[in-house]
Coordinates of C-alpha atoms in Angstrom, one line a residue:
X154 CA -85.1 16.7 -16.6
X155 CA -81.8 18.3 -17.2
X156 CA -80.6 17.2 -13.7
X157 CA -81.2 13.5 -14.6
X158 CA -79.0 13.6 -17.7
X159 CA -75.6 13.1 -15.9
X160 CA -77.1 10.2 -14.0
X161 CA -78.3 8.5 -17.1
X162 CA -74.8 9.0 -18.8
X163 CA -73.1 7.5 -15.8
X164 CA -75.4 4.5 -15.7
X165 CA -74.8 4.0 -19.5
X166 CA -71.0 4.1 -19.0
X167 CA -71.1 1.6 -16.2
X168 CA -73.3 -0.6 -18.3
X169 CA -70.8 -0.6 -21.2
X170 CA -67.9 -1.4 -18.8
X171 CA -69.8 -4.2 -17.4
X172 CA -70.6 -5.6 -20.8
X173 CA -66.9 -5.4 -21.8
X174 CA -65.8 -7.1 -18.6
X175 CA -68.3 -9.9 -19.3
X176 CA -67.1 -10.2 -22.9
X177 CA -63.5 -10.3 -21.9
X178 CA -64.3 -13.0 -19.3
X179 CA -66.2 -15.0 -22.0
X180 CA -63.3 -14.6 -24.5
X181 CA -60.9 -15.8 -21.9
X182 CA -63.0 -18.9 -21.2
X183 CA -63.2 -19.6 -24.9
X184 CA -59.4 -19.2 -25.3
X185 CA -57.8 -21.8 -23.0
X186 CA -54.2 -21.4 -22.1
X187 CA -51.4 -23.3 -24.0
X188 CA -50.8 -26.9 -22.9
X189 CA -48.0 -27.4 -20.4
X190 CA -44.7 -27.9 -22.3
X191 CA -45.3 -25.1 -24.8
X192 CA -44.1 -21.5 -24.8
X193 CA -45.5 -18.8 -27.0
X194 CA -43.2 -16.0 -28.3
X195 CA -43.5 -13.4 -31.0
X196 CA -41.2 -11.2 -33.0
X197 CA -40.2 -10.5 -36.6
X198 CA -38.7 -12.7 -39.3
X199 CA -35.2 -11.8 -40.1
X200 CA -32.4 -13.4 -42.2
X201 CA -28.7 -13.9 -42.6
X202 CA -27.3 -10.8 -44.3
X203 CA -24.6 -10.7 -47.0
X204 CA -22.6 -7.6 -47.7
X205 CA -21.9 -7.8 -51.4
X206 CA -18.6 -6.1 -52.4
X207 CA -16.2 -6.2 -55.4
X208 CA -12.7 -7.4 -55.4
X209 CA -11.5 -4.7 -57.8
X210 CA -11.9 -0.9 -57.7
X211 CA -13.6 0.8 -60.7
X212 CA -16.4 2.8 -62.1
X213 CA -19.9 1.4 -62.0
X214 CA -21.0 1.0 -65.6
X215 CA -24.2 -1.0 -65.3
X216 CA -26.5 -1.5 -62.4
X217 CA -29.5 -3.8 -63.2
X218 CA -30.3 -4.6 -59.6
X219 CA -32.6 -2.5 -57.4
X220 CA -33.7 -2.5 -53.8
X221 CA -36.4 -5.0 -53.1
X222 CA -35.5 -7.2 -56.1
X223 CA -35.4 -11.0 -55.6
X224 CA -32.1 -12.4 -56.8
X225 CA -30.5 -15.8 -57.3
X226 CA -27.0 -17.0 -56.5
X227 CA -24.6 -16.0 -59.3
X228 CA -26.9 -13.4 -60.8
X229 CA -25.1 -10.2 -62.0
X230 CA -26.0 -7.3 -59.8
X231 CA -23.6 -4.7 -61.2
X232 CA -20.8 -4.3 -63.7
X233 CA -17.7 -2.2 -63.4
X234 CA -16.1 -0.5 -66.4
X235 CA -13.9 -3.1 -68.1
X236 CA -12.3 -1.3 -71.1
X237 CA -8.8 -1.2 -69.6
X238 CA -9.0 -4.8 -68.4
X239 CA -10.1 -6.0 -71.8
X240 CA -7.1 -4.3 -73.4
X241 CA -4.8 -6.0 -70.9
X242 CA -6.6 -9.3 -71.6
X243 CA -6.0 -9.0 -75.3
X244 CA -2.3 -8.2 -74.7
X245 CA -2.0 -11.2 -72.4
X246 CA -3.7 -13.5 -75.0
X247 CA -1.4 -12.3 -77.8
X248 CA 1.7 -12.8 -75.6
X249 CA 0.6 -16.3 -74.7
X250 CA 0.0 -17.1 -78.4
X251 CA 3.5 -15.8 -79.4
X252 CA 5.2 -17.8 -76.5
X253 CA 3.3 -20.9 -77.5
X254 CA 4.5 -20.6 -81.1
X255 CA 8.1 -20.2 -79.9
X256 CA 7.7 -23.2 -77.6
X257 CA 6.4 -25.4 -80.4
X258 CA 9.2 -24.3 -82.8
X259 CA 11.7 -25.2 -80.1
X260 CA 10.1 -28.6 -79.7
X261 CA 10.2 -29.3 -83.4
X262 CA 13.9 -28.3 -83.5
X263 CA 14.6 -30.6 -80.6
X264 CA 12.9 -33.5 -82.3
X265 CA 14.9 -32.9 -85.5
X266 CA 18.2 -32.7 -83.5
X267 CA 17.4 -36.0 -81.7
X268 CA 17.0 -37.7 -85.1
X269 CA 20.0 -35.9 -86.7
X270 CA 22.5 -36.6 -83.9
X271 CA 23.0 -40.4 -84.5
X272 CA 23.3 -39.8 -88.2
X273 CA 25.9 -37.1 -87.7
X274 CA 28.0 -39.3 -85.4
X275 CA 27.8 -42.3 -87.8
X276 CA 28.9 -40.1 -90.7
X277 CA 31.8 -38.6 -88.7
X278 CA 32.9 -42.1 -87.6
X279 CA 32.8 -43.3 -91.2
X280 CA 34.8 -40.3 -92.4
X281 CA 37.4 -40.9 -89.7
X282 CA 37.8 -44.6 -90.6
X283 CA 38.2 -43.6 -94.3
X284 CA 40.7 -41.0 -93.5
X285 CA 42.7 -43.4 -91.3
X286 CA 42.7 -45.9 -94.2
X287 CA 43.8 -43.3 -96.6
X288 CA 46.6 -42.2 -94.2
X289 CA 47.7 -45.8 -93.7
X290 CA 47.9 -46.4 -97.5
X291 CA 49.7 -43.1 -98.0
X292 CA 52.2 -43.8 -95.3
X293 CA 52.9 -47.2 -96.7
X294 CA 53.4 -45.8 -100.2
X295 CA 55.7 -43.1 -98.7
X296 CA 57.8 -45.7 -96.9
X297 CA 58.0 -47.9 -100.0
X298 CA 59.0 -44.9 -102.1
X299 CA 61.7 -44.0 -99.6
X300 CA 63.1 -47.5 -99.7
X301 CA 63.1 -47.6 -103.5
X302 CA 64.8 -44.2 -103.7
X303 CA 67.5 -45.4 -101.3
X304 CA 68.2 -48.5 -103.5
X305 CA 68.3 -46.4 -106.6
X306 CA 70.7 -44.0 -104.9
X307 CA 73.2 -46.8 -104.1
X308 CA 72.8 -48.2 -107.7
X309 CA 73.4 -44.8 -109.1
X310 CA 76.5 -44.3 -107.0
X311 CA 77.7 -47.7 -108.2
X312 CA 76.9 -46.7 -111.8
X313 CA 74.5 -49.5 -112.3
X314 CA 71.5 -47.3 -113.2
X315 CA 71.2 -43.9 -114.7
X316 CA 71.3 -41.0 -112.3
X317 CA 68.2 -39.5 -113.9
X318 CA 66.3 -42.6 -112.8
X319 CA 67.4 -42.1 -109.2
X320 CA 66.3 -38.5 -109.3
X321 CA 62.8 -39.6 -110.5
X322 CA 62.6 -42.0 -107.6
X323 CA 63.7 -39.4 -105.1
X324 CA 61.0 -37.0 -106.5
X325 CA 58.4 -39.8 -106.2
X326 CA 59.5 -40.3 -102.6
X327 CA 58.9 -36.6 -101.8
X328 CA 55.5 -36.7 -103.4
X329 CA 54.5 -39.8 -101.4
X330 CA 55.7 -38.2 -98.2
X331 CA 53.6 -35.1 -98.9
X332 CA 50.6 -37.3 -99.6
X333 CA 51.1 -39.1 -96.3
X334 CA 51.3 -35.8 -94.4
X335 CA 48.0 -34.7 -96.2
X336 CA 46.4 -38.0 -95.2
X337 CA 47.5 -37.6 -91.6
X338 CA 46.0 -34.1 -91.6
X339 CA 42.8 -35.5 -93.0
X340 CA 42.7 -38.0 -90.1
X341 CA 43.1 -35.1 -87.6
X342 CA 40.2 -33.2 -89.3
X343 CA 38.0 -36.3 -89.2
X344 CA 38.8 -36.8 -85.5
X345 CA 37.8 -33.2 -84.8
X346 CA 34.6 -33.7 -86.8
X347 CA 33.7 -36.8 -84.8
X348 CA 34.4 -35.0 -81.6
X349 CA 32.2 -32.1 -82.8
X350 CA 29.4 -34.6 -83.7
X351 CA 29.7 -36.2 -80.3
X352 CA 29.2 -32.8 -78.7
X353 CA 25.7 -33.0 -80.2
X354 CA 24.6 -34.7 -76.9
X355 CA 25.5 -31.5 -75.1
X356 CA 23.8 -29.4 -77.7
X357 CA 20.8 -31.7 -77.4
X358 CA 20.7 -31.1 -73.7
X359 CA 21.0 -27.4 -74.3
X360 CA 18.0 -27.5 -76.7
X361 CA 16.1 -29.5 -74.1
X362 CA 16.9 -26.8 -71.5
X363 CA 15.7 -24.2 -74.0
X364 CA 12.4 -26.0 -74.5
X365 CA 12.0 -26.2 -70.7
X366 CA 12.7 -22.5 -70.4
X367 CA 10.2 -21.7 -73.1
X368 CA 7.6 -24.0 -71.4
X369 CA 8.1 -22.1 -68.2
X370 CA 7.7 -18.8 -70.0
X371 CA 4.6 -20.2 -71.6
X372 CA 3.1 -21.2 -68.3
X373 CA 3.9 -17.7 -67.0
X374 CA 2.1 -16.1 -70.0
X375 CA -0.9 -18.4 -69.6
X376 CA -1.0 -17.5 -65.9
X377 CA -1.0 -13.8 -66.8
X378 CA -3.8 -14.5 -69.3
X379 CA -5.8 -16.4 -66.6
X380 CA -5.2 -13.5 -64.2
X381 CA -6.5 -10.9 -66.7
X382 CA -9.5 -13.1 -67.4
X383 CA -10.1 -13.5 -63.6
X384 CA -9.9 -9.7 -63.2
X385 CA -12.4 -9.3 -66.0
X386 CA -14.8 -11.8 -64.3
X387 CA -14.4 -9.9 -61.0
X388 CA -15.7 -6.8 -62.5
X389 CA -19.1 -8.4 -62.6
X390 CA -20.6 -8.3 -59.1
X391 CA -22.7 -11.3 -58.6
X392 CA -25.1 -12.4 -55.8
X393 CA -23.5 -14.8 -53.3
X394 CA -26.9 -16.4 -52.5
X395 CA -30.6 -16.4 -53.2
X396 CA -32.3 -13.6 -51.4
X397 CA -33.8 -10.1 -51.5
X398 CA -31.8 -7.0 -52.0
X399 CA -32.4 -4.8 -48.9
X400 CA -30.0 -2.0 -49.7
X401 CA -28.2 -0.7 -52.8
X402 CA -25.4 1.6 -51.8
X403 CA -24.1 2.8 -55.2
X404 CA -25.3 4.4 -58.4
X405 CA -24.2 4.2 -62.1
X406 CA -21.1 6.4 -62.7
X407 CA -19.8 6.2 -59.1
X408 CA -16.2 5.0 -58.5
X409 CA -16.0 2.4 -55.9
X410 CA -13.0 1.0 -53.9
X411 CA -12.0 -2.6 -53.6
X412 CA -14.0 -4.2 -50.9
X413 CA -16.5 -1.4 -50.6
X414 CA -20.0 -2.7 -49.9
X415 CA -22.4 -2.3 -52.8
X416 CA -25.4 -4.3 -51.8
X417 CA -27.0 -5.9 -48.8
X418 CA -28.8 -9.2 -49.4
X419 CA -30.9 -11.3 -47.1
X420 CA -30.7 -15.1 -47.7
X421 CA -34.2 -16.4 -48.0
X422 CA -33.0 -19.9 -47.2
X423 CA -31.6 -18.9 -43.9
X424 CA -34.5 -17.0 -42.3
X425 CA -35.2 -17.0 -38.6
X426 CA -37.7 -15.5 -36.1
X427 CA -36.0 -13.3 -33.6
X428 CA -38.3 -13.5 -30.5
X429 CA -38.0 -12.8 -26.8
X430 CA -38.6 -15.3 -24.0
X431 CA -39.6 -14.0 -20.5
X432 CA -37.0 -14.5 -17.8
X433 CA -39.3 -17.0 -15.9
X434 CA -39.4 -19.3 -19.0
X435 CA -35.8 -19.1 -20.3
X436 CA -34.8 -22.0 -18.1
X437 CA -37.1 -24.3 -20.2
X438 CA -35.6 -23.3 -23.5
X439 CA -32.5 -25.0 -24.9
X440 CA -30.7 -25.3 -28.2
X441 CA -32.2 -27.7 -30.6
X442 CA -35.8 -27.5 -29.4
X443 CA -38.5 -27.7 -32.1
X444 CA -40.8 -24.8 -32.8
X445 CA -43.6 -23.8 -35.1
X446 CA -43.9 -20.3 -36.6
X447 CA -47.2 -18.7 -37.7
X448 CA -47.6 -15.6 -39.7
X449 CA -50.6 -13.4 -40.6
X450 CA -50.0 -14.2 -44.2
X451 CA -50.4 -17.9 -43.6
X452 CA -52.4 -18.2 -40.4
X453 CA -53.3 -21.9 -40.9
X454 CA -49.9 -23.1 -42.0
X455 CA -47.2 -23.6 -39.4
X456 CA -43.5 -23.4 -40.5
X457 CA -41.2 -25.8 -38.6
X458 CA -38.3 -24.2 -37.0
X459 CA -35.5 -25.0 -34.5
X460 CA -34.0 -23.0 -31.6
X461 CA -30.4 -22.2 -32.8
X462 CA -29.5 -19.2 -30.6
X463 CA -30.2 -18.2 -27.0
X464 CA -28.8 -14.9 -25.7
X465 CA -26.5 -15.2 -22.7
X466 CA -27.7 -11.9 -21.2
X467 CA -31.2 -10.6 -20.4
X468 CA -32.6 -7.3 -21.7
X469 CA -35.7 -5.2 -21.4
X470 CA -38.4 -6.1 -23.9
X471 CA -37.9 -4.1 -27.1
X472 CA -40.6 -1.4 -27.6
X473 CA -41.5 -2.6 -31.1
X474 CA -42.5 -6.0 -29.8
X475 CA -44.5 -5.6 -26.7
X476 CA -46.9 -3.2 -25.0
X477 CA -45.5 -0.4 -22.7
X478 CA -46.4 -2.5 -19.7
X479 CA -44.5 -5.5 -21.0
X480 CA -41.3 -3.4 -21.8
X481 CA -40.2 -3.3 -18.2
X482 CA -39.8 -7.1 -18.1
X483 CA -36.5 -8.8 -18.5
X484 CA -36.4 -11.2 -21.5
X485 CA -33.9 -13.2 -23.5
X486 CA -33.5 -13.0 -27.2
X487 CA -33.8 -16.3 -29.1
X488 CA -33.5 -17.2 -32.8
X489 CA -35.8 -19.8 -34.3
X490 CA -34.3 -20.8 -37.6
X491 CA -36.8 -22.0 -40.1
X492 CA -36.2 -25.6 -41.4
X493 CA -37.3 -24.5 -44.9
X494 CA -38.8 -21.6 -46.7
X495 CA -41.0 -23.3 -49.4
X496 CA -41.1 -21.2 -52.6
X497 CA -39.6 -18.4 -50.6
X498 CA -43.0 -17.4 -49.4
X499 CA -41.6 -15.9 -46.1
X500 CA -39.6 -12.7 -46.3
X501 CA -37.8 -10.6 -43.8
X502 CA -39.8 -8.1 -41.8
X503 CA -43.0 -10.2 -41.4
X504 CA -44.4 -10.2 -37.9
X505 CA -44.9 -13.7 -36.6
X506 CA -45.8 -15.8 -33.6
X507 CA -44.2 -19.0 -32.6
X508 CA -44.7 -22.0 -30.3
X509 CA -41.6 -23.6 -28.7
X510 CA -42.1 -27.1 -27.4
X511 CA -39.8 -27.9 -24.5
X512 CA -41.6 -31.2 -23.6
X513 CA -41.6 -33.9 -26.3
X514 CA -45.0 -35.4 -25.2
X515 CA -46.8 -32.0 -25.4
X516 CA -49.3 -31.7 -28.2
X517 CA -48.8 -28.8 -30.6
X518 CA -51.2 -25.9 -30.4
X519 CA -51.7 -22.7 -32.3
X520 CA -50.6 -19.4 -30.7
X521 CA -53.2 -17.6 -28.5
X522 CA -54.1 -14.2 -29.7

């Protein structure tokens, strides 16, 4: 009986192999090949990556984001210490306020000067006219007094009038002459005052230039304020797009340099399936071809995609995609970009199968497994 045991085991093993062969043949018959015009590929879903970095150097003060977190565009991922920047911002704000006050005061003074200038010129012209009239009257009086004195001199010499009377007339002539000289000096003063008033145009232009200079300084102060405010905003590191944080490269308390990467984010709206097409089929694939992507998480729901990238060089099949026997084959990498990712259900790293349709009239079919 012991001699028959090996024979029985051998027969049992052959029976199992035969059954497996029959089962495989039956499964192959039940799983027909893909229709002509379709190519099946597989790979993993990946996405466009964003390296998130800060514009400014500084110390990490707050770090609310973690690896694996979902994030939205504009969401704050980290904050750098902002004590010094806030101090500079306050200084810039005060400087801008002071400069604006000076500019407004200069504008007010300019407005007053514009109103005062015509009045000053009119007053100076009136004073000059009055001084000239006074001078003309005084000069006439002086001339008349001189003529009267000359007549009284001749009469006094002839003995017709008293000499004392002549001396009074001579004194009156001298007084009239002095008054005429004073009136003439008053005319010159009035002329200088009018000329000074007319210089108000130049002073007005000088005030206008001063207002322009202060306006330029105000713009400069406001620019410095905006710059400080922008620097403060740059200390908040925000997400550039919706996605998932795949890497966080810093911790609270670390000092980072400007431009140093802090996070790596995958854009969930720019996902693609990186797959590999055998060398014998690559000639059928071209950019813009439609495709359908299937995942284990949603086996009954195809996700439309489009061929957006075809590698120009062949490579051996990556070991993480195919079996050892398949790795020796030459393949071409292709990227099938998903047309949409509803509710961000698909995430990077998911294995997936895809069907590429290179003939328009070919009916769609699910991947063969």
